[in-house]
Tab-separated table of C-alpha atoms in Angstrom:
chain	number	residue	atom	x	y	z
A	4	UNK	CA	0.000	0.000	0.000
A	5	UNK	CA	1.119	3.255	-0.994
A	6	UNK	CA	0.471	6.218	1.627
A	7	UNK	CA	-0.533	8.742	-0.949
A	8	UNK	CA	-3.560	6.728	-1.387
A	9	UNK	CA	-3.985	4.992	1.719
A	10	UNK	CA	-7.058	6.558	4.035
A	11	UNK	CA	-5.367	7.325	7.704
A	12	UNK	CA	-6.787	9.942	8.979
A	13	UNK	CA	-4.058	10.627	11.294
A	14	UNK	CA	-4.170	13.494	14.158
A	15	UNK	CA	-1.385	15.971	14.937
A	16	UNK	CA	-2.657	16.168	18.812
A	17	UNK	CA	-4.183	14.219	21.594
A	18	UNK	CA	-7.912	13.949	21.452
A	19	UNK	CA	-9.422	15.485	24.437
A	20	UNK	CA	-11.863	12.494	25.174
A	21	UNK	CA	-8.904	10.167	25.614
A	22	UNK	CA	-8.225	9.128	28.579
A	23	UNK	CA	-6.061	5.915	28.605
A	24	UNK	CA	-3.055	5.121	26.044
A	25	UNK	CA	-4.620	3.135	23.849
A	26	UNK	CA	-7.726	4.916	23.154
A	27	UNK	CA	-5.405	7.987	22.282
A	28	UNK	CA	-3.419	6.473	20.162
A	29	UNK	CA	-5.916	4.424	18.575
A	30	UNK	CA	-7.735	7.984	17.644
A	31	UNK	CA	-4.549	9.267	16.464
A	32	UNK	CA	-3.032	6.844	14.402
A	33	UNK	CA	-6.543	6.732	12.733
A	34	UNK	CA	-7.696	3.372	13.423
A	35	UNK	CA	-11.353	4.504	14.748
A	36	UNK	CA	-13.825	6.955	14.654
A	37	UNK	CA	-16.347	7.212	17.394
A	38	UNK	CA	-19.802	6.823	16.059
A	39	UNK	CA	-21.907	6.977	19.328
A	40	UNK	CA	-20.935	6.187	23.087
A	41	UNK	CA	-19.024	2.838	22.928
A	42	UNK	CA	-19.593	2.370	19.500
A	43	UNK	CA	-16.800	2.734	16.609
A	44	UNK	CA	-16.192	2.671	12.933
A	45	UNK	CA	-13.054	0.313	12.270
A	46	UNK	CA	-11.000	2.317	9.697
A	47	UNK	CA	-8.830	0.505	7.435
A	48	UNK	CA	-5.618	0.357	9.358
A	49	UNK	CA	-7.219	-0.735	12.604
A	50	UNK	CA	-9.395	-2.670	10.272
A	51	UNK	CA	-6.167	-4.505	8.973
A	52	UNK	CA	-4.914	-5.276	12.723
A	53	UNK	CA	-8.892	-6.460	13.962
A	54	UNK	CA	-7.999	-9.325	10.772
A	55	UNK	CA	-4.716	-10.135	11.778
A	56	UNK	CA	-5.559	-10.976	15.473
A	57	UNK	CA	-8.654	-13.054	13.854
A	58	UNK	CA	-6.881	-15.013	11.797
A	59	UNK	CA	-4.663	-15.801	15.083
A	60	UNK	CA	-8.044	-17.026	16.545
A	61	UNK	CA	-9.700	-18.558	14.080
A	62	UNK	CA	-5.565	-20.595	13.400
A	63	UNK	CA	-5.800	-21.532	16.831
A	64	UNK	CA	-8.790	-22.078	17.613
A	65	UNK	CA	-9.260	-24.759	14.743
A	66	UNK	CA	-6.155	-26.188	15.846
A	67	UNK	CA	-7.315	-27.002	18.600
A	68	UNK	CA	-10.261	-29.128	16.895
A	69	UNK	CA	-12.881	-26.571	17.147
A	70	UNK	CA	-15.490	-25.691	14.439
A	71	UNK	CA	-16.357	-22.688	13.002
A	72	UNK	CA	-19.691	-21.268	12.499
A	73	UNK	CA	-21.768	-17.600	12.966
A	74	UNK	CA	-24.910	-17.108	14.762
A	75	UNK	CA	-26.934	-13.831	14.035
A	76	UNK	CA	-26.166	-10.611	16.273
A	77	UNK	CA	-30.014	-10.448	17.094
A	78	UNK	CA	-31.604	-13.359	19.347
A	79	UNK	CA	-35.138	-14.149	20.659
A	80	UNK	CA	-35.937	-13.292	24.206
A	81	UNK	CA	-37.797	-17.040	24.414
A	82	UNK	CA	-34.202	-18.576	24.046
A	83	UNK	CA	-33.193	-16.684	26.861
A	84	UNK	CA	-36.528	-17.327	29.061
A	85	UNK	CA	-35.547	-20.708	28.636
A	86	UNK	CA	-32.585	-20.794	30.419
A	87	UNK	CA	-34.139	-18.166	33.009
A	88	UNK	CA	-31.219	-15.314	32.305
A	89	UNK	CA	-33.776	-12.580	30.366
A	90	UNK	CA	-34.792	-11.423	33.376
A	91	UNK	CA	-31.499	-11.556	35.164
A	92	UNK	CA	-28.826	-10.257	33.142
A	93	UNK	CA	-29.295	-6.658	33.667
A	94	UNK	CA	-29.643	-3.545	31.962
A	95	UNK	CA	-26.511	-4.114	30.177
A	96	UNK	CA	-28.570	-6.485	27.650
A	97	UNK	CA	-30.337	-4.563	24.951
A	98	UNK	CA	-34.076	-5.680	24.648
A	99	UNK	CA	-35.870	-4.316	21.615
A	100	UNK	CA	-39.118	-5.402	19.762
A	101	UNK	CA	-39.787	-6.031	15.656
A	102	UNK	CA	-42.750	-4.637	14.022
A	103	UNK	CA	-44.462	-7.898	14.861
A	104	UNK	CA	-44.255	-7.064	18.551
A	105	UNK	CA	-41.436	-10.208	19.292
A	106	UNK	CA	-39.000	-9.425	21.770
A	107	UNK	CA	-35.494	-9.300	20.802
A	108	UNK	CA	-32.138	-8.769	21.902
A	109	UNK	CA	-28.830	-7.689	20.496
A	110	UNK	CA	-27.053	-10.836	21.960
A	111	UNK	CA	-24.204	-10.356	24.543
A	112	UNK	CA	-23.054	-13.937	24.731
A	113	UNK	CA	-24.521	-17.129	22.589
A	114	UNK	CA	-24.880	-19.960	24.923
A	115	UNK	CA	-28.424	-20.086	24.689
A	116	UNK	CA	-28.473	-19.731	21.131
A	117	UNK	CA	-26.076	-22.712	20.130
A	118	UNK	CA	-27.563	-24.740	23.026
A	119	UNK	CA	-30.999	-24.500	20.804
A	120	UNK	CA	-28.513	-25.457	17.791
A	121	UNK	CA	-27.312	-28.340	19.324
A	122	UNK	CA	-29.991	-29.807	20.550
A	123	UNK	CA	-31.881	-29.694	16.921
A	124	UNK	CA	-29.057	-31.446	15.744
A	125	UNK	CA	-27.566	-34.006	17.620
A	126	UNK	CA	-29.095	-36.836	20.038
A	127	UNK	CA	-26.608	-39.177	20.030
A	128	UNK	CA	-23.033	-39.624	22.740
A	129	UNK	CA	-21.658	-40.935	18.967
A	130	UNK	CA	-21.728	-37.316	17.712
A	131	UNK	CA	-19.484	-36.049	20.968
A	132	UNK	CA	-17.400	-34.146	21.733
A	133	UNK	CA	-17.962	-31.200	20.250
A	134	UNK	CA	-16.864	-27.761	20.302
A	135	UNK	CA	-18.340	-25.431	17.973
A	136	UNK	CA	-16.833	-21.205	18.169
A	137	UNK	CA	-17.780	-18.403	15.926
A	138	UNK	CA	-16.172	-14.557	15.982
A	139	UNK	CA	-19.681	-12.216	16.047
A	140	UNK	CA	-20.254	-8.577	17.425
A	141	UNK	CA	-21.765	-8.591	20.593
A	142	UNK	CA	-23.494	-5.336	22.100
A	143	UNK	CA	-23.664	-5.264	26.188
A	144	UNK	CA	-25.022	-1.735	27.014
A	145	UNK	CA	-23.194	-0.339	29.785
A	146	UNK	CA	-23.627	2.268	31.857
A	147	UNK	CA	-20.215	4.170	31.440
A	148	UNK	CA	-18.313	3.351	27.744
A	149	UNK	CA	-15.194	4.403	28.719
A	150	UNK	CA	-11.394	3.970	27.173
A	151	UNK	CA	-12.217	3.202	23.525
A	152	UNK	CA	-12.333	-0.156	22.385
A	153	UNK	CA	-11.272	-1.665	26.365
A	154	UNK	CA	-14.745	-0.469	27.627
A	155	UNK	CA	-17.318	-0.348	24.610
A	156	UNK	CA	-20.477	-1.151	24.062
A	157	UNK	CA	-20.315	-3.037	20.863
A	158	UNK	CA	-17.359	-5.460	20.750
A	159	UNK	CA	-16.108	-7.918	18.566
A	160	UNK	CA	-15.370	-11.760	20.250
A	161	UNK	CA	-14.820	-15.351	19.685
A	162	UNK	CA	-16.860	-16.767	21.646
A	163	UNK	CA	-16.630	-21.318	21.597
A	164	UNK	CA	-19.012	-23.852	23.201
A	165	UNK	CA	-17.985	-27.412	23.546
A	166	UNK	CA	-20.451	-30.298	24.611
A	167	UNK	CA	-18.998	-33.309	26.228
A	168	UNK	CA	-20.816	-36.515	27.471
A	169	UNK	CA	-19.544	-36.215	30.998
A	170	UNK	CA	-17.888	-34.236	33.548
A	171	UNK	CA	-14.671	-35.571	32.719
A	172	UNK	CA	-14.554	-34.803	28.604
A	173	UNK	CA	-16.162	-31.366	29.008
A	174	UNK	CA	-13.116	-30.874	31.897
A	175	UNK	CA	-10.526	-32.091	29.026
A	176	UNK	CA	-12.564	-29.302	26.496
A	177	UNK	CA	-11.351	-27.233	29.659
A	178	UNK	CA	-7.927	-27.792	29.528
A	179	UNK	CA	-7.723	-27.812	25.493
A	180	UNK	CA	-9.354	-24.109	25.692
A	181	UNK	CA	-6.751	-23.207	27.861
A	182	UNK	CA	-3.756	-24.239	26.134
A	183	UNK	CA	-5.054	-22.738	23.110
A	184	UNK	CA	-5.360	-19.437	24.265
A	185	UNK	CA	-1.995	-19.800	26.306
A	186	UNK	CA	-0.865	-19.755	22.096
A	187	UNK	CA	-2.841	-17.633	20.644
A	188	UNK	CA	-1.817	-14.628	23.023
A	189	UNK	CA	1.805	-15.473	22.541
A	190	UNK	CA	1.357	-14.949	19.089
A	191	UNK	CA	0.282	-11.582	19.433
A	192	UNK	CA	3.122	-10.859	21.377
A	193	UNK	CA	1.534	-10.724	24.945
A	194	UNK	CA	1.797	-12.656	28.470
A	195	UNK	CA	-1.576	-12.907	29.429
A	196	UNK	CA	-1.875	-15.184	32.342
A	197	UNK	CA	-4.960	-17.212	33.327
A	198	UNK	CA	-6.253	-16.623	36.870
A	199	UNK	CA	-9.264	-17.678	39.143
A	200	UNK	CA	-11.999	-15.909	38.611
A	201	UNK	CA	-15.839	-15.165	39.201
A	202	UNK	CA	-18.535	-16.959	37.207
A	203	UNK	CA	-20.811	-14.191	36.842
A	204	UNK	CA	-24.011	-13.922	34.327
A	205	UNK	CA	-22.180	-16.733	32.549
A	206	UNK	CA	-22.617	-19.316	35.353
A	207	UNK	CA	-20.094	-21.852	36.764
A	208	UNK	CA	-18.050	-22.220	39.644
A	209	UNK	CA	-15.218	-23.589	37.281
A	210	UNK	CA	-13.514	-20.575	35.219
A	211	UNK	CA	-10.392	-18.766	34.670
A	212	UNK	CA	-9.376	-14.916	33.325
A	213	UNK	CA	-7.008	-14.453	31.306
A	214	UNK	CA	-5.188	-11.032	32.196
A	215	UNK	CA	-2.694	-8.753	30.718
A	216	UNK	CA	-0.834	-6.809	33.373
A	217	UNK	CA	-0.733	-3.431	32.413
A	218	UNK	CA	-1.096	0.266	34.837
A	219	UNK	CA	-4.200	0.539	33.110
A	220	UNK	CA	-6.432	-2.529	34.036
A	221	UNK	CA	-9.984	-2.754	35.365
A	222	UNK	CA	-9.181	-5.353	37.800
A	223	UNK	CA	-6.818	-5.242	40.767
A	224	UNK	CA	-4.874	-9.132	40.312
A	225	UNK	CA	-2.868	-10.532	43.042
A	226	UNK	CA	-0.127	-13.025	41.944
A	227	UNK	CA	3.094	-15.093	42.567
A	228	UNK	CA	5.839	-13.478	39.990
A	229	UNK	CA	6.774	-16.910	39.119
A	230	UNK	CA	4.141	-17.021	36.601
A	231	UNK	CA	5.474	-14.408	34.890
A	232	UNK	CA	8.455	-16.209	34.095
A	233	UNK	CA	6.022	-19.543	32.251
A	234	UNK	CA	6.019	-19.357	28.250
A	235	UNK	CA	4.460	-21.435	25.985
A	236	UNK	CA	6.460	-21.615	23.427
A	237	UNK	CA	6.770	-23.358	20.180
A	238	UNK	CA	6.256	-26.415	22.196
A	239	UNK	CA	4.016	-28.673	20.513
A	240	UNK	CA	0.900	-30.196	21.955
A	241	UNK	CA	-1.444	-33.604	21.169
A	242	UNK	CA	-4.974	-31.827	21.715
A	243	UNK	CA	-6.388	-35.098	22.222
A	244	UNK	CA	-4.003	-35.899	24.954
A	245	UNK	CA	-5.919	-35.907	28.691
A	246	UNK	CA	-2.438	-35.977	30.072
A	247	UNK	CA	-1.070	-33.469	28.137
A	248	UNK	CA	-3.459	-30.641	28.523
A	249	UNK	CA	-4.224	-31.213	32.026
A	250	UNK	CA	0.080	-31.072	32.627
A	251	UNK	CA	-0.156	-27.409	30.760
A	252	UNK	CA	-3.304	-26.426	32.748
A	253	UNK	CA	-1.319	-27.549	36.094
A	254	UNK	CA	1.972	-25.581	34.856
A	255	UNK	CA	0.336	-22.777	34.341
A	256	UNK	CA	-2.113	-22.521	37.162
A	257	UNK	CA	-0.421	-23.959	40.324
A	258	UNK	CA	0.980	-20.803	41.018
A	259	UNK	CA	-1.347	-18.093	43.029
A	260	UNK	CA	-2.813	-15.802	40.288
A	261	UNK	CA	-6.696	-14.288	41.073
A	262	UNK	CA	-8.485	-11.221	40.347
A	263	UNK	CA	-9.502	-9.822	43.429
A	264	UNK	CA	-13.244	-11.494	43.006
A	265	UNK	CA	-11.680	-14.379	44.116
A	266	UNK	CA	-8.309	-13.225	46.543
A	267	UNK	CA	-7.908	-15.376	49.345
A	268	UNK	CA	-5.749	-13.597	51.813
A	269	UNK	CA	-5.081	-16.462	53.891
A	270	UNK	CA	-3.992	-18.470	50.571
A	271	UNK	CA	-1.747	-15.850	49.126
A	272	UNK	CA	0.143	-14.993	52.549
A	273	UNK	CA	1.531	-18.621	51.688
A	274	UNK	CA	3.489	-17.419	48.497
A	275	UNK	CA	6.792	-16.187	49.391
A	276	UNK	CA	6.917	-12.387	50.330
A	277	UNK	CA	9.407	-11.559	47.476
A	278	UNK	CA	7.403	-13.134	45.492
A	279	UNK	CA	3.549	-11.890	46.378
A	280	UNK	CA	2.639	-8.631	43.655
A	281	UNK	CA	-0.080	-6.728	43.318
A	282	UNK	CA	-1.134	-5.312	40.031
A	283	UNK	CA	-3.614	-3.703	37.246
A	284	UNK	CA	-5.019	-6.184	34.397
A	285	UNK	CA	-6.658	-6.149	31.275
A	286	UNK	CA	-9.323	-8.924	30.736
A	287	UNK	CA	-8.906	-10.276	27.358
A	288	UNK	CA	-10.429	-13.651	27.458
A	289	UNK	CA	-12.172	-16.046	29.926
A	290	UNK	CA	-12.670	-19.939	30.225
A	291	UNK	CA	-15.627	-21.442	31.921
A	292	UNK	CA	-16.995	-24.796	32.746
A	293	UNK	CA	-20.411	-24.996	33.781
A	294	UNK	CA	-21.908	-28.599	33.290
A	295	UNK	CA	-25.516	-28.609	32.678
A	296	UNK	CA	-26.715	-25.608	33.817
A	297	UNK	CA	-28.438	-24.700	30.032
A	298	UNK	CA	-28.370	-28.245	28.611
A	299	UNK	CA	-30.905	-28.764	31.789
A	300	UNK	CA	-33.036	-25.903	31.359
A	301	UNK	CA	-33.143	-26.214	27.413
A	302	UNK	CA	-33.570	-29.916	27.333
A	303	UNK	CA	-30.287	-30.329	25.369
A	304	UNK	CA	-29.855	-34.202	25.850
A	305	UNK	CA	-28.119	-37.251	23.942
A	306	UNK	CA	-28.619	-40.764	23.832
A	307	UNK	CA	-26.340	-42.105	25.987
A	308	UNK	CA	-23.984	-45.664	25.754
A	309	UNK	CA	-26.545	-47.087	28.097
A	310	UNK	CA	-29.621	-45.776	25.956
A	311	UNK	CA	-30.646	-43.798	28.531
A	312	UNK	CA	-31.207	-39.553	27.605
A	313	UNK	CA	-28.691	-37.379	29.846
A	314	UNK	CA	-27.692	-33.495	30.020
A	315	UNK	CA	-24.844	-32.616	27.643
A	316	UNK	CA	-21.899	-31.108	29.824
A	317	UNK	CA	-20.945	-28.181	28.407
A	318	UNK	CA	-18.479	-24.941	29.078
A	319	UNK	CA	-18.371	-21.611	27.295
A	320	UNK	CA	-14.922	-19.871	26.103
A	321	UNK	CA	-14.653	-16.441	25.030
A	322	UNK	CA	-11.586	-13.744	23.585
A	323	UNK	CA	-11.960	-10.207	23.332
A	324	UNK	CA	-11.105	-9.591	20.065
A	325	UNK	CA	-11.493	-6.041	19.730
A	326	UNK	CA	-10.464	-5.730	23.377
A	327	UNK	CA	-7.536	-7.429	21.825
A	328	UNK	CA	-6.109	-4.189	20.003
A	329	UNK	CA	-6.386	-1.924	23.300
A	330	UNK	CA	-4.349	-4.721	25.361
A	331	UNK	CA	-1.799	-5.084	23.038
A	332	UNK	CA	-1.465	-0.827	22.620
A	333	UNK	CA	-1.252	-0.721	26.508
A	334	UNK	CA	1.466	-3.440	26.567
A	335	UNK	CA	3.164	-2.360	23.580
A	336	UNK	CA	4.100	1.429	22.861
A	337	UNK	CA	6.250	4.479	24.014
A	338	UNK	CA	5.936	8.168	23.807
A	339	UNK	CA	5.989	8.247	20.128
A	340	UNK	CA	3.437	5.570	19.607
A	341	UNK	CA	2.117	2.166	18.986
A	342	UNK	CA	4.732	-0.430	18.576
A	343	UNK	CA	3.067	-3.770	17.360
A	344	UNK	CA	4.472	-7.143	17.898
A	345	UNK	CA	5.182	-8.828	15.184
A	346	UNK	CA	2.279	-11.151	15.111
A	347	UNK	CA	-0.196	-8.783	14.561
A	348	UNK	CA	1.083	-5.181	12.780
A	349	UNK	CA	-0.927	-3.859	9.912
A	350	UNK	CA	2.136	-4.340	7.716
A	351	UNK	CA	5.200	-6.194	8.124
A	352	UNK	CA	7.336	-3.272	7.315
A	353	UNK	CA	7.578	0.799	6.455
A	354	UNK	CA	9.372	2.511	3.511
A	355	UNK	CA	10.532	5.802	4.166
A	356	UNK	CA	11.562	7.898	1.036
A	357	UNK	CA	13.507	10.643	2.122
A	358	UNK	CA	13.918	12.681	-1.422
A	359	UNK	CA	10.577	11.909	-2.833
A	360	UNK	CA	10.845	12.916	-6.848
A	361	UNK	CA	14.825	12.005	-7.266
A	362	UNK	CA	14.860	9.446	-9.893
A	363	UNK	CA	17.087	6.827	-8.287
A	364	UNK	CA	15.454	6.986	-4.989
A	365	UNK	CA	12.281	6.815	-6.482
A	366	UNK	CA	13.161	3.909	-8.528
A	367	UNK	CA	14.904	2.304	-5.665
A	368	UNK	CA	11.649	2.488	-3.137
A	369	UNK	CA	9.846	1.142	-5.886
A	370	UNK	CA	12.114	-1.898	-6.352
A	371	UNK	CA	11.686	-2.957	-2.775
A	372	UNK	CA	8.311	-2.440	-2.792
A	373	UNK	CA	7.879	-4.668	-5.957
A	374	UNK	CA	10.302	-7.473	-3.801
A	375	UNK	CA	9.173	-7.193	-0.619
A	376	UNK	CA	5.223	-8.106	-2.264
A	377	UNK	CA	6.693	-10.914	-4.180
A	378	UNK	CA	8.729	-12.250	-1.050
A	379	UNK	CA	5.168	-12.262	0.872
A	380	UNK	CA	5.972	-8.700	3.284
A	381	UNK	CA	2.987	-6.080	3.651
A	382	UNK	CA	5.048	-3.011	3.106
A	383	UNK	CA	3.902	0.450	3.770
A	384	UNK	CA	5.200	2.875	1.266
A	385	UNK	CA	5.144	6.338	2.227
A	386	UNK	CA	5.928	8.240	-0.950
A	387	UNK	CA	3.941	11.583	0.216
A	388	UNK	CA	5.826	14.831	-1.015
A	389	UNK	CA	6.601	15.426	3.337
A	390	UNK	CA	9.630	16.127	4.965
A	391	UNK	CA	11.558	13.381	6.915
A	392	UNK	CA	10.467	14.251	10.225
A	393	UNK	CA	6.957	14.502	9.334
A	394	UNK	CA	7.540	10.405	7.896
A	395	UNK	CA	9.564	9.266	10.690
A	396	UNK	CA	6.761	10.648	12.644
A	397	UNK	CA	3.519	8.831	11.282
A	398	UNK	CA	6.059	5.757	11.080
A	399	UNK	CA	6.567	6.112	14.855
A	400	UNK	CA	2.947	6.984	15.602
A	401	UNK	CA	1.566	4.002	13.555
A	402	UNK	CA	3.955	1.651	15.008
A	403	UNK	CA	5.291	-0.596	12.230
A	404	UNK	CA	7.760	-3.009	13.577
A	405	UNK	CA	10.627	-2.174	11.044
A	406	UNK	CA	10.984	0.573	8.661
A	407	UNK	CA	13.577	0.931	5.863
A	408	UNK	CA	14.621	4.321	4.802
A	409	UNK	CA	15.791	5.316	1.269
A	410	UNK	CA	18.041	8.356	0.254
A	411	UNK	CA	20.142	9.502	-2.408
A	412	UNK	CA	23.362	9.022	-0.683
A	413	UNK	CA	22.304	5.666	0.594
A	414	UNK	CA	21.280	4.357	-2.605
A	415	UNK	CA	24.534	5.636	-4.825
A	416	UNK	CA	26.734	2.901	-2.029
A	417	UNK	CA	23.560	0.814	-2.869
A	418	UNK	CA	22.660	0.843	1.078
A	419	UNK	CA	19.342	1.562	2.641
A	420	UNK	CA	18.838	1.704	6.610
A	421	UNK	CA	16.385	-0.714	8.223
A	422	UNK	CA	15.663	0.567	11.682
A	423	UNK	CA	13.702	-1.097	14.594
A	424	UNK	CA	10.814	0.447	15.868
A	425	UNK	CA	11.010	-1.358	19.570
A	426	UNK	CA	14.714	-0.492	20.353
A	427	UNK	CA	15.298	2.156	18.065
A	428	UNK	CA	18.510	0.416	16.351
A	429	UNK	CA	18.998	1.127	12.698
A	430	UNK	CA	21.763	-0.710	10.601
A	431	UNK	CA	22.899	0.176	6.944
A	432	UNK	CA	22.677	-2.583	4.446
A	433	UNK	CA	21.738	-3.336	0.766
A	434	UNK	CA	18.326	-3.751	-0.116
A	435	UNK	CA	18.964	-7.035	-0.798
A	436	UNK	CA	20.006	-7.794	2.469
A	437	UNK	CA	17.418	-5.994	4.249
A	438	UNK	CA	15.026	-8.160	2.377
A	439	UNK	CA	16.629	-11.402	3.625
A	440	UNK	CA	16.443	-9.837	7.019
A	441	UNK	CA	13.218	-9.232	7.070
A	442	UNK	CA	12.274	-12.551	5.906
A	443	UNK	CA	13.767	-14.322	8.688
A	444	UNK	CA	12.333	-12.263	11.146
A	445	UNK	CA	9.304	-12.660	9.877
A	446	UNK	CA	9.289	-16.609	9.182
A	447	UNK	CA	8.161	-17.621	12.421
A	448	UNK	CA	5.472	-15.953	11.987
A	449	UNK	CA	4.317	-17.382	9.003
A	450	UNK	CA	4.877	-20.760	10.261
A	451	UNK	CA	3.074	-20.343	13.352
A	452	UNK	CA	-0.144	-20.347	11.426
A	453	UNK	CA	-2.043	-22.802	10.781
């Protein structure tokens, strides 16, 4: 993409209404627009990161086994009565009527909905397990919208179901959940670590958080440092292993590490003193188990081994995917800007000509361009008639992860500088080379998906 014709909006100063990091720099970098309280148009470079972070998802998720599908934003309330949660959820659902008088809601979470799909559907223990997701907008209405995209009121998020025959299986769908999302936020470049949590309208006494530490978080979290020290990894994983998922689940969650729903004083004076912190986190995903509480109430029931009709177990699993972008801002970004991981930037790389109109510049930007799209990199060409500072600027802002720059006396050595955005370092080499370069960095990426 070519900056002259690329639409990013981007603003000189902070917007007033900004209160946290990420919803400034969101505004000014031109990723959103606000439309209404909580509500945002995507432009196209936040657009472009919203699809990367999906495609992490949707790579993980199916790697994991899971299915793909999409249920409708809008939902009957008689779903809902079923279960007995229309009345209880709150204000925060949003309850409207059509012209025929039915009540409707803009849904904030499916389970009732793919309950009513399963049990259409299947009747047999043959058909299990199952675990069907889908990535759908979601609208909770709250009270105070607050810090952009962290706090809306429309959101984008994957949100999976699995149904198991027993107790046991559905614990197992657990444990896979968990060690899929334990990848899919190391891909994107962040730690988020899975803690005990609260249930709340979703039900079950079974459920984990998983929590980006950052100044900014909602939620006070009280953990053993130790955890922070736990990656993943490229480590590979048999999904259908009992033994191996529940061995990731214990690694990863033997360690004290609640929101403060769920502190236990008494428990936590038993970690270590050097090693008890207190900190801010950002929710970006949550894990529950709940058995039958809606198979029960919506008669969702299979045939089992002994011929006898029983409850589907089941367990709901959600990520905040547009929650996704704020967490990763706040994690990820200094006082010139965004600086995106890898994983998930808009492009894989900036061009910065610095004598826009002198033939063998021009020609040179345009030659790495051409390469860097045949060699599989997003590039970002900014070939506006600006000055340097004002380029270096927006490349800062924006955050690209690398950026080559391209003068005159660069190009007549045939050298160009490629210059990291995280640690500032910039080292002259041909274009040749900083196309190599770039390739490795960027080839674990590419294989990690799926």
């Amino acid at each position: 993409m070519r900056l002259s014709r690329y639409f990013m909006p981007v603003l000189k100063e902070d917007p007033k209404e900004a209160q946290i990091v990420s919803h400034r720099l969101m505004l000014r970098a031109g990723m959103i627009k606000q439309q209404a309280a909580g509500i945002y148009s995507w432009l196209p470079l936040g657009f472009k990161v919203l699809n990367r972070i999906q495609a992490i998802v949707h790579e993980e998720q199916q790697r994991a086994g899971h299915i793909p599908m999409l249920m409708p934003t809008l939902q009957s309330a008689d779903l809902w009565r079923e279960s007995g949660r229309y009345d209880d959820y709150g204000d925060e659902m949003l309850r409207i009527k059509d012209r025929h008088k039915r009540d409707l809601l803009y849904g904030p979470t499916n389970e009732e909905m793919v309950t009513d799909v399963f049990r259409s559907h299947v009747s047999s223990y043959k058909d299990l397990p199952l675990t069907l997701y889908h990535i759908q907008w979601k609208f909770r209405d709250e009270m105070r919208p607050r810090f952009g995209v962290m706090r809306g009121r429309e959101f984008l998020m994957k949100d999976g179901y699995n149904f198991d025959l027993d107790r046991d299986a559905a614990l197992h769908a657990y444990n896979r959940h968990l060690v899929s999302y334990l990848r899919t936020y190391e891909r994107m470049g962040l730690q988020a670590i899975p803690m005990r949590a609260d249930g709340g309208p979703i039900g079950g006494d079974y459920t984990h958080e998983f929590l980006v530490l950052a100044e900014t978080g909602e939620s006070e979290v009280f953990y053993d440092s130790e955890i922070t020290d736990l990656k993943f990894g490229g480590r590979e994983i048999d999904y259908d292993s009992v033994e191996a998922c529940q061995a990731v689940l214990e690694e990863f969650t033997s360690r004290y590490a609640r929101t403060d729903e769920t502190h236990d004083e008494a428990i936590f004076a038993e970690v270590p003193e050097e090693r008890r912190r207190t900190a801010r986190g950002i929710e970006v995903g949550q894990i529950f188990y709940f058995g039958t509480k809606y198979s029960e109430a919506m008669g969702a029931t299979v045939v089992g081994p002994d011929g006898n009709r029983v409850p589907v177990e089941m367990g709901s699993h959600g990520i905040g995917v547009s929650r996704l972008l704020g967490a990763i801002i706040e994690a990820s970004h200094d006082d010139k800007g965004i600086i995106w991981p890898e994983g998930v930037t808009p492009f894989h790389v900036g061009i910065v000509n610095l004598k826009q109109g002198d033939v063998a510049t021009n020609s040179a930007c345009e030659a790495l361009y051409a390469e860097l799209k045949t060699q599989g990199l997003d590039a970002l060409y900014d070939d506006r008639d600006e000055r340097a500072g004002a380029k270096f600027a927006t490349m800062d802002l924006i955050g690209l992860p690398w950026r080559i720059t391209v003068g005159p006396r660069g190009i007549a050595n045939n050298k160009v500088e490629l210059t990291s955005r995280r640690t500032g370092e910039s080292v002259e080499m041909s274009p040749q080379e900083a196309i190599l370069r770039l390739k490795e960095i960027y080839q674990p990426v590419f294989d990690a998906a799926f």
